[in-house]
Amino acid sequence: MATVLLLAVPVAIHAAWNDPYPAHEQGQNILYTAFRERPKHLDPARSYSSNEYDFIAQIYEPPFQYHYLKRPFQLVPLTASAMPVPVYLDRQGRPLPAGAPVASIAYSVYTIRIQPGIRYQPHPAFARDDRGVPRYHQLTAAELARIHTIGDFPHYGTRELVAADYVHQIKRLAHPRLHSPVLSVMQDYVVGLKDYAANLRREHARLNRKGRGPALDLERYPLKGVETIDRYTYRVTIHGKYPPLLYWMAMPFFAPMAPEVDRFFSQPGLRERNLTLDWYPVGTGPYMLTVNNPNRQMVLERNPHYRDERYPAQGEAGDRQRGLLADAGRRLPFIDRIVFSLEKENIPYWNKFLQGYYDRSVVPTESFDQAVRFTGSGDTDISDDMKVRGIHLRTSVATSTYYLGFNMLDPVVGGNNERARKLRRAISIAIDIEEQISIFRNGRGIAAQGPIPPGIFGYLPGCAGLNRYVYQCVRDAPQRRSLSEARRLLAEAGYPDGSDRRTGRPLLIYFDTPATGPAEKARFDWYAKQLARLNIQLVVRATDYNRFQEKMRKGDAQLFEWGWNADYPDPENFLFLLYGPNKKVGGEGENASNYDNPEFNRLFEQLKNLDDSPQRLHLIGQALEVARRDAPWIWGVHPRQYTLDHAWLHNAKPHQMANNTLKYLRLDPALRRERREAWNRPVRWPLVLVGGVLLAGLIPAVVLYRRRERSTAA
Amino acid sequence: MMAYVLRRLLYAIPILIGVNLLTFWLFFFVNSPDDMARMHLGMKRVTPAAIAQWKEARGFDKPLLLNREAAGVEKLTDTIFFRHSLRLFVFDFGRAEDNRDIRREIGERMGPSLAIALPSFLVGLLTYVSFALLLVFFRASYVDVWGVVLCVVLMSISTMFYVIGGQYLIGKLWSLVPISGYGDDGPGAIRFLLLPMAVGIAAAVGLRTRLYRTFFLEEINKDYVRTARAKGLNEWRVLFVHVLRNALIPILTGVVVVIPALFLGSLILESFFGIPGLGSYTIDAIHAQDFFVVRAMVFLGSVLYIVGLILTDISYMLVDPRVRLY
Amino acid sequence: MVPHILWTDVLIYLLLAVIAGFAVYASRHEHLRTPWRQVTRRPMAMGALVVLLAFVAVGLLDSVHYRPRLPGSATQTSSEVRSALDALLSPLRRRTEKTYSAPFATHAHGRETVLRPDGALARAYPRLLHGGAHLTDGESRLADILVKVATATGTVLLLWLPLAAWVAWRQRSPGDGWAGGWQRLWRGESELPWRTLLLTLVVLLAAIANLAWLSAYYHVLGTDQVGQDVLLKSLKSVRTGLVIGTLTTLVMLPFALFFGILAGYARGLIDDVIQYVYTTLSSIPDVLLIAAGVLSLQVYMAHHPETFDNVTTRADWRLLFLCLILGLTSWTGLCRLLRGEVLKLREADYVLAARSLGASHFAIMARHLLPNVMHIVLIAVVLDFSGLVLAEAVLSYIGVGVDPTMDSWGNMINGARLEMAREPMVWWTLGAAFLFMFTLVLAANLFADAVRDAFDPRLRR
């Protein structure tokens, strides 16, 4: 009964009882979306995962960005005034012509000029008093006593973005306390960064010998390869030729960081209050973080100082028909506020999307048939149910690859010899990736023919890019080779009918995975089922993530699951996963299967620093052929991503590389309000029913009570 | 009484040290500092140098229990155990994997935990006692018999079904309350709490009602009740005035021990309904193997449990003056 | 085939031996026989017992493990471990579909892209490989099911009626014949609750017969994501539930008994130390202790892969370890109860007498104290059982339950959580787990109630 009464309370406040947002937000220009995991780092020098980029890419602005609409991916200036053209120098520092051979290039120099007049978001770190002295750079304990969040500082300020801020951030990548994940890559390229990092480590150790010492002042230590030329210009010098550098410079690692913000946050007392740069980003971007509660909600609000950036006027063919150019030339951003709510579980997330409380959603596997239907021609389209609701479907193939790797150091499946190759190929054929995609991904993905996913240079569709060791070309489409062929290969490898010819023992393959969740069991069963067709037994060793990593590091695994998400759209970012010197064991690199074939290595070194050209394509083809023959991976899946947007959300176009896309989105809050009310009419009869049952239950009780009263009275 | 409480508090210290040692051993057996560093530093591009740096920055390059290289007292104090475990006694829990101060985090999360646990506890207690009274009033009639059968049926259903079923029916099909989430926008925020509360109470109603029924039955067979009834007192009066008051003693003393633990919240409810309390904090920490957070929660749990024990003793004394605490 | 004995199997056999020993002991001692006789008089308890025994039978069948011989080899055995139940249910195991299908379905649950004869791609519900495969197109599924149900139920009734008649014949009082016996039986006037027993039995047998008969033609409880029969999964989960419910108590009993009695009897320093240990252990929140324990087991397994060379052994170790750690968290309560009871008993006349006669401490504890606290132990054991079975589901959700590759209701529920969001909904895994778990726990609760009522001296008044 109490529940029934209490349930009546929300009626007064909301038209829809199940609205998870405050009533006053109805009809406002707010985008509602969700985050799955608490972000760990919001410091652009440390952050390296897509769920963190969802936030900081809207706040921090590196010099370049990807064009929102154009495909293939293309870099355009963001805060820079133009894309820099590298100047190549030889060993003596003399300029070389643009077409100079890679071997002759000793240095590449990138001179980046940023637009004047860009200003930072309002922040207390920039606040100055009347005499121009920073207000909050010498905080006393008394002042700090009232401070719990950044919003508690009464004064704010801003400042113009200058080139020195970019230089400061590049120096921060080497800061010993920040453990920037790109340091290991960048120190091989940026001139002087390796020594700089070592130098900072030494200084840091010296300052912190007795407890926690003062913060390192990076201004005092110059970095040779990165210089400020003038107020708006800086220069980055790298060793050799490395075209992907520009892609890296479109990532938040190379966003500007104002030194005074760094100084502000390194004051004692702020860290104890969880006020750190790692949690409170300060940038020049279209949005700024105003509510920072990673346990529940993160809110981005329009940056009042945001410069005049316009919606792109050009796009890919078909973008105009899709309405993606309707806002061309209008000022960004369109949305006032973005509310991210923590939503760990799929089911509430999806249901709230259907109720209209999230504006966009990926399609969870579980709800695939509800959302998507296949048209007669094999294409996908939105289901009728979704169509009625006005939901749009956008699909794109992710620039990532999920694969099963063989550990090449393993005595059974590893090794660069014909026996092991045949065994690996037999297993590769037996594991029917197409069926896996159909069962576990609802057809959302394409079976990989090699490491390079579609959308990246070097990927060839159809039979041109076929892996002839696992597939054959049938009617111009790849078709998996037959099981009998796999059995033949297995026999040739010395395991006729799945048992070792020498010992007669059955072949046992260990499968290592960090996945221990309930949904995974079905997948393990499926893998076992696949190998059982060759009479090979699969032993699943599911451990926690740490343990799995340790095995990988030591090379103790045999068959394992792994995946890679592109950092930047270049084949080098995928082929390096198979490059020998990049081995996990010994090299501490990302080559998880420890594949080391001299021929492949040679090809990789040749192609990695080339500009995209037919010559490069040819080299990639050769490298892929080597890798496919050796089969160090069971080339798995390039997942296809399906995103759904409600009718009131405009300008959405999936982009695999760019993360700063929220500024392009536009909302129709009135339509949203109307739809939400229509979709969320509470069903009241259960309440009446529960009340009725309780009342009905009282009747026999009352009757009994009467009878008993009468009997005691008598 | 103050002396008693003080003595009990002192007695708590060795227990907490025991708890500390146990968790320390368990967690360092589970996670080597290397693992923690790797976990902390992320998945892509982690170098051994970065791990060494991280361990150094966090003080995990020290020996576990005894530092042979240090001199004097530092042999014991310059160790991971001393630096990381004994600090708990001043509620300095250190920093979580994500570098947030755990004490502050716990402080922030206690609110939501209490917001759901306290009303559930009170409304629940009221519900269970009323149902139990109802059954006792109709004792030895078919209401009682079938009521008890219903209780047994209800308690034979796993909590998971209550949660899944409740969320599906009330949240999804009937759109009565938000499916999950938590709000702090004034009185309207109660809409988030109704469903988890209802589910929490429903999951326990069978067990509790049946238990309290036996307490009442035990009381009702006592001589003083018979005397009261013989004096011609109304059955309701007998039940409410005499039986209820005396049966409340075992009920209350039984629940006092859990009151401090209310702060810890409910693991399942919080994580299912997305309530940012300590329960979901704990679950996340277990999943992420965040040694620091789990250890802090273990410690906090032990402290609250001991507080609960002391409160129980005191409440015994308050309700029954014959009990003397020596 | 070669017998293969898992650690939990060993403990299950040990448990059986203990129970048998206890039964013999109880039958020789009047003070134990009386309450048991009281239990047998309760219709509800006896009905529950029949159901429980059915579960136990399934669990025991699933505890006889062996490795099958590899085909074409005289000495080599497969590394896969099977149980007698697996052998019995092998038709179910073999009849897997590709993915989900509803109970009694003839077509898959979800649409798939199929190549139509004319070469076009279409989304359609494909026909199942096994479920209802005997039906020709247009044949009524409902009629087929009804015929099969009727046949199975009829057969069971035919077998059951003579049994009931025989019982009635035995029940007749001297003087009157069949009719009198029937009457007594029907009115529930017999000494043992034969009416309930027979009714439970017929319902149970009919259910089993129907399941067996129908599952040869249909997936009675549907199939899961990889097309495995859910009935098979549910039945395989029975053993997991029973093991957790019983072995946990078995492994913690010696500790609780020894330390509880010792603390109460010895008092002084020993008492203080034991109290300290159990207060410390019980002050740690259970879930966290279990989480820590399970995580550390995983480390051990990762470092010793050669010991755990197949899935079954690994899962079995984890199950056993889970029992151990659950036992570690639950022995403290019983220990405290025992200590309190022994504190009272040690002043009892017979204990004082034994001591003055010079009996050793150990003898007093074993011969005089232990038998007199057994009722507490018994009550604790039966009451704990259902709680432990239920706890398994929760632990699986938290991620520290049984091995994810092991069949258990907790794993089923946990997986089904995600299936509930499918559209159209996949409800049968959850439903099956609910049905089986609920039946077992309800039966256990009803039985435990009767045992407690019979043994608890406080309630006997």
Short mmCIF file of N, CA and C in Angstrom, two decimals, chain A residues 596-689:
data_model
loop_
_atom_site.label_atom_id
_atom_site.label_comp_id
_atom_site.label_asym_id
_atom_site.label_seq_id
_atom_site.Cartn_x
_atom_site.Cartn_y
_atom_site.Cartn_z
N ASP A 596 57.65 -12.86 -36.20
CA ASP A 596 58.90 -12.23 -36.61
C ASP A 596 59.41 -12.91 -37.86
N ASN A 597 59.00 -12.38 -39.01
CA ASN A 597 59.44 -12.94 -40.27
C ASN A 597 60.31 -11.89 -40.96
N PRO A 598 61.60 -12.21 -41.22
CA PRO A 598 62.52 -11.20 -41.79
C PRO A 598 61.97 -10.58 -43.07
N GLU A 599 61.30 -11.39 -43.86
CA GLU A 599 60.78 -10.88 -45.12
C GLU A 599 59.71 -9.83 -44.87
N PHE A 600 58.84 -10.14 -43.95
CA PHE A 600 57.78 -9.19 -43.61
C PHE A 600 58.39 -7.92 -43.01
N ASN A 601 59.35 -8.12 -42.13
CA ASN A 601 59.98 -6.97 -41.48
C ASN A 601 60.59 -6.02 -42.52
N ARG A 602 61.26 -6.64 -43.52
CA ARG A 602 61.93 -5.83 -44.55
C ARG A 602 60.87 -5.03 -45.32
N LEU A 603 59.80 -5.70 -45.71
CA LEU A 603 58.74 -5.02 -46.46
C LEU A 603 58.13 -3.90 -45.64
N PHE A 604 57.92 -4.19 -44.37
CA PHE A 604 57.30 -3.19 -43.50
C PHE A 604 58.18 -1.94 -43.40
N GLU A 605 59.47 -2.18 -43.22
CA GLU A 605 60.37 -1.02 -43.10
C GLU A 605 60.35 -0.19 -44.37
N GLN A 606 60.20 -0.87 -45.50
CA GLN A 606 60.15 -0.13 -46.76
C GLN A 606 58.90 0.70 -46.89
N LEU A 607 57.77 0.14 -46.47
CA LEU A 607 56.51 0.81 -46.79
C LEU A 607 56.09 1.81 -45.72
N LYS A 608 56.66 1.70 -44.52
CA LYS A 608 56.02 2.42 -43.42
C LYS A 608 56.07 3.94 -43.57
N ASN A 609 57.15 4.47 -44.13
CA ASN A 609 57.22 5.92 -44.20
C ASN A 609 56.95 6.49 -45.58
N LEU A 610 56.39 5.64 -46.45
CA LEU A 610 56.05 6.14 -47.78
C LEU A 610 54.74 6.90 -47.74
N ASP A 611 54.60 7.85 -48.64
CA ASP A 611 53.28 8.43 -48.84
C ASP A 611 52.45 7.43 -49.63
N ASP A 612 51.12 7.56 -49.48
CA ASP A 612 50.25 6.62 -50.19
C ASP A 612 50.48 6.71 -51.70
N SER A 613 50.79 5.59 -52.31
CA SER A 613 51.13 5.58 -53.73
C SER A 613 50.97 4.16 -54.23
N PRO A 614 50.92 3.96 -55.54
CA PRO A 614 50.84 2.59 -56.07
C PRO A 614 52.00 1.73 -55.57
N GLN A 615 53.15 2.36 -55.43
CA GLN A 615 54.31 1.59 -54.96
C GLN A 615 54.06 1.08 -53.55
N ARG A 616 53.47 1.95 -52.72
CA ARG A 616 53.18 1.55 -51.35
C ARG A 616 52.15 0.42 -51.35
N LEU A 617 51.13 0.56 -52.20
CA LEU A 617 50.08 -0.46 -52.27
C LEU A 617 50.69 -1.81 -52.65
N HIS A 618 51.62 -1.76 -53.56
CA HIS A 618 52.26 -2.99 -53.99
C HIS A 618 53.02 -3.65 -52.83
N LEU A 619 53.76 -2.81 -52.12
CA LEU A 619 54.52 -3.34 -50.97
C LEU A 619 53.58 -3.92 -49.91
N ILE A 620 52.47 -3.20 -49.67
CA ILE A 620 51.50 -3.70 -48.68
C ILE A 620 50.98 -5.06 -49.12
N GLY A 621 50.67 -5.17 -50.42
CA GLY A 621 50.17 -6.44 -50.93
C GLY A 621 51.16 -7.57 -50.69
N GLN A 622 52.44 -7.28 -50.92
CA GLN A 622 53.47 -8.30 -50.69
C GLN A 622 53.55 -8.69 -49.21
N ALA A 623 53.52 -7.67 -48.36
CA ALA A 623 53.61 -7.93 -46.91
C ALA A 623 52.42 -8.77 -46.46
N LEU A 624 51.23 -8.41 -46.96
CA LEU A 624 50.03 -9.16 -46.57
C LEU A 624 50.14 -10.61 -47.03
N GLU A 625 50.67 -10.83 -48.21
CA GLU A 625 50.80 -12.19 -48.72
C GLU A 625 51.69 -13.02 -47.79
N VAL A 626 52.78 -12.42 -47.34
CA VAL A 626 53.68 -13.12 -46.42
C VAL A 626 52.93 -13.48 -45.14
N ALA A 627 52.23 -12.50 -44.60
CA ALA A 627 51.55 -12.72 -43.33
C ALA A 627 50.44 -13.75 -43.48
N ARG A 628 49.71 -13.67 -44.58
CA ARG A 628 48.62 -14.63 -44.79
C ARG A 628 49.15 -16.04 -44.92
N ARG A 629 50.30 -16.18 -45.59
CA ARG A 629 50.87 -17.51 -45.76
C ARG A 629 51.28 -18.08 -44.38
N ASP A 630 51.88 -17.21 -43.57
CA ASP A 630 52.33 -17.68 -42.26
C ASP A 630 51.18 -17.84 -41.26
N ALA A 631 50.11 -17.12 -41.47
CA ALA A 631 48.91 -17.21 -40.62
C ALA A 631 49.21 -17.07 -39.13
N PRO A 632 49.89 -16.00 -38.69
CA PRO A 632 50.09 -15.83 -37.24
C PRO A 632 48.81 -15.45 -36.53
N TRP A 633 47.86 -14.92 -37.28
CA TRP A 633 46.56 -14.61 -36.70
C TRP A 633 45.52 -15.40 -37.47
N ILE A 634 44.40 -15.68 -36.76
CA ILE A 634 43.20 -16.05 -37.48
C ILE A 634 42.52 -14.71 -37.73
N TRP A 635 42.64 -14.23 -38.95
CA TRP A 635 42.14 -12.89 -39.24
C TRP A 635 40.67 -12.86 -38.91
N GLY A 636 40.30 -12.07 -37.95
CA GLY A 636 38.95 -12.18 -37.40
C GLY A 636 37.93 -11.29 -38.06
N VAL A 637 37.57 -10.27 -37.35
CA VAL A 637 36.41 -9.47 -37.73
C VAL A 637 36.78 -8.00 -37.75
N HIS A 638 36.28 -7.29 -38.76
CA HIS A 638 36.22 -5.84 -38.65
C HIS A 638 34.77 -5.51 -38.33
N PRO A 639 34.50 -5.10 -37.12
CA PRO A 639 33.10 -4.92 -36.74
C PRO A 639 32.45 -3.77 -37.50
N ARG A 640 31.18 -3.93 -37.74
CA ARG A 640 30.40 -2.87 -38.35
C ARG A 640 29.61 -2.21 -37.23
N GLN A 641 29.66 -0.92 -37.18
CA GLN A 641 28.96 -0.22 -36.10
C GLN A 641 27.63 0.33 -36.59
N TYR A 642 26.61 0.09 -35.80
CA TYR A 642 25.28 0.58 -36.13
C TYR A 642 24.90 1.59 -35.06
N THR A 643 24.67 2.80 -35.46
CA THR A 643 24.23 3.81 -34.51
C THR A 643 22.82 4.23 -34.86
N LEU A 644 22.03 4.48 -33.83
CA LEU A 644 20.67 4.95 -34.05
C LEU A 644 20.54 6.36 -33.51
N ASP A 645 19.89 7.21 -34.26
CA ASP A 645 19.64 8.57 -33.79
C ASP A 645 18.14 8.84 -33.84
N HIS A 646 17.65 9.55 -32.85
CA HIS A 646 16.25 9.91 -32.86
C HIS A 646 15.98 11.00 -33.91
N ALA A 647 14.72 11.12 -34.25
CA ALA A 647 14.34 12.03 -35.33
C ALA A 647 14.73 13.48 -35.04
N TRP A 648 14.85 13.80 -33.74
CA TRP A 648 15.12 15.19 -33.40
C TRP A 648 16.61 15.53 -33.42
N LEU A 649 17.43 14.56 -33.78
CA LEU A 649 18.87 14.81 -33.80
C LEU A 649 19.32 14.95 -35.26
N HIS A 650 20.00 16.03 -35.56
CA HIS A 650 20.42 16.27 -36.95
C HIS A 650 21.94 16.30 -37.05
N ASN A 651 22.40 16.16 -38.28
CA ASN A 651 23.82 16.29 -38.63
C ASN A 651 24.70 15.15 -38.10
N ALA A 652 24.10 14.04 -37.72
CA ALA A 652 24.94 12.96 -37.20
C ALA A 652 25.52 12.16 -38.35
N LYS A 653 26.82 11.98 -38.33
CA LYS A 653 27.48 11.14 -39.33
C LYS A 653 28.61 10.42 -38.61
N PRO A 654 28.60 9.09 -38.64
CA PRO A 654 29.65 8.39 -37.88
C PRO A 654 31.04 8.69 -38.43
N HIS A 655 31.97 8.88 -37.55
CA HIS A 655 33.33 9.15 -37.96
C HIS A 655 34.23 8.28 -37.11
N GLN A 656 35.01 7.42 -37.76
CA GLN A 656 35.81 6.47 -36.99
C GLN A 656 37.02 7.10 -36.32
N MET A 657 37.47 8.22 -36.84
CA MET A 657 38.70 8.80 -36.33
C MET A 657 38.45 10.01 -35.43
N ALA A 658 37.54 10.86 -35.85
CA ALA A 658 37.34 12.11 -35.11
C ALA A 658 36.52 11.85 -33.86
N ASN A 659 36.84 12.54 -32.80
CA ASN A 659 36.07 12.44 -31.57
C ASN A 659 35.39 13.75 -31.21
N ASN A 660 35.82 14.83 -31.88
CA ASN A 660 35.29 16.15 -31.50
C ASN A 660 34.05 16.48 -32.32
N THR A 661 33.15 15.51 -32.45
CA THR A 661 32.04 15.67 -33.39
C THR A 661 30.77 16.24 -32.77
N LEU A 662 30.74 16.37 -31.45
CA LEU A 662 29.49 16.83 -30.83
C LEU A 662 29.14 18.26 -31.23
N LYS A 663 30.14 19.02 -31.62
CA LYS A 663 29.86 20.42 -31.96
C LYS A 663 29.03 20.54 -33.23
N TYR A 664 29.02 19.48 -34.06
CA TYR A 664 28.27 19.56 -35.31
C TYR A 664 26.79 19.20 -35.14
N LEU A 665 26.44 18.57 -34.03
CA LEU A 665 25.08 18.06 -33.87
C LEU A 665 24.09 19.17 -33.57
N ARG A 666 22.86 18.98 -34.06
CA ARG A 666 21.80 19.95 -33.79
C ARG A 666 20.56 19.19 -33.32
N LEU A 667 19.80 19.83 -32.45
CA LEU A 667 18.65 19.18 -31.81
C LEU A 667 17.36 19.93 -32.10
N ASP A 668 16.24 19.20 -32.02
CA ASP A 668 14.93 19.84 -32.06
C ASP A 668 14.22 19.51 -30.74
N PRO A 669 14.45 20.32 -29.70
CA PRO A 669 13.95 19.96 -28.37
C PRO A 669 12.43 19.87 -28.30
N ALA A 670 11.74 20.68 -29.10
CA ALA A 670 10.28 20.65 -29.02
C ALA A 670 9.74 19.30 -29.47
N LEU A 671 10.29 18.82 -30.58
CA LEU A 671 9.87 17.52 -31.08
C LEU A 671 10.17 16.43 -30.05
N ARG A 672 11.33 16.54 -29.44
CA ARG A 672 11.73 15.54 -28.45
C ARG A 672 10.74 15.51 -27.29
N ARG A 673 10.38 16.69 -26.83
CA ARG A 673 9.47 16.76 -25.71
C ARG A 673 8.13 16.09 -26.02
N GLU A 674 7.64 16.39 -27.23
CA GLU A 674 6.37 15.83 -27.67
C GLU A 674 6.44 14.31 -27.74
N ARG A 675 7.52 13.79 -28.36
CA ARG A 675 7.65 12.35 -28.52
C ARG A 675 7.80 11.65 -27.17
N ARG A 676 8.59 12.24 -26.32
CA ARG A 676 8.81 11.61 -25.01
C ARG A 676 7.50 11.43 -24.29
N GLU A 677 6.66 12.46 -24.35
CA GLU A 677 5.40 12.34 -23.63
C GLU A 677 4.52 11.27 -24.25
N ALA A 678 4.57 11.21 -25.59
CA ALA A 678 3.73 10.21 -26.25
C ALA A 678 4.21 8.79 -25.95
N TRP A 679 5.50 8.61 -25.81
CA TRP A 679 6.04 7.26 -25.64
C TRP A 679 6.04 6.78 -24.20
N ASN A 680 5.80 7.64 -23.26
CA ASN A 680 5.99 7.27 -21.87
C ASN A 680 4.74 7.46 -21.02
N ARG A 681 3.61 7.08 -21.59
CA ARG A 681 2.39 7.15 -20.78
C ARG A 681 2.44 6.02 -19.77
N PRO A 682 2.39 6.34 -18.50
CA PRO A 682 2.45 5.26 -17.50
C PRO A 682 1.24 4.35 -17.59
N VAL A 683 1.47 3.08 -17.37
CA VAL A 683 0.38 2.10 -17.34
C VAL A 683 -0.12 2.04 -15.91
N ARG A 684 -1.36 2.48 -15.70
CA ARG A 684 -1.81 2.61 -14.31
C ARG A 684 -2.53 1.40 -13.77
N TRP A 685 -3.05 0.55 -14.67
CA TRP A 685 -3.88 -0.52 -14.14
C TRP A 685 -3.16 -1.43 -13.14
N PRO A 686 -1.81 -1.67 -13.30
CA PRO A 686 -1.19 -2.53 -12.28
C PRO A 686 -1.30 -1.95 -10.88
N LEU A 687 -1.24 -0.61 -10.80
CA LEU A 687 -1.36 0.01 -9.48
C LEU A 687 -2.73 -0.28 -8.89
N VAL A 688 -3.75 -0.08 -9.73
CA VAL A 688 -5.11 -0.34 -9.28
C VAL A 688 -5.24 -1.80 -8.89
N LEU A 689 -4.65 -2.66 -9.72
CA LEU A 689 -4.74 -4.09 -9.47
C LEU A 689 -4.11 -4.46 -8.13
#
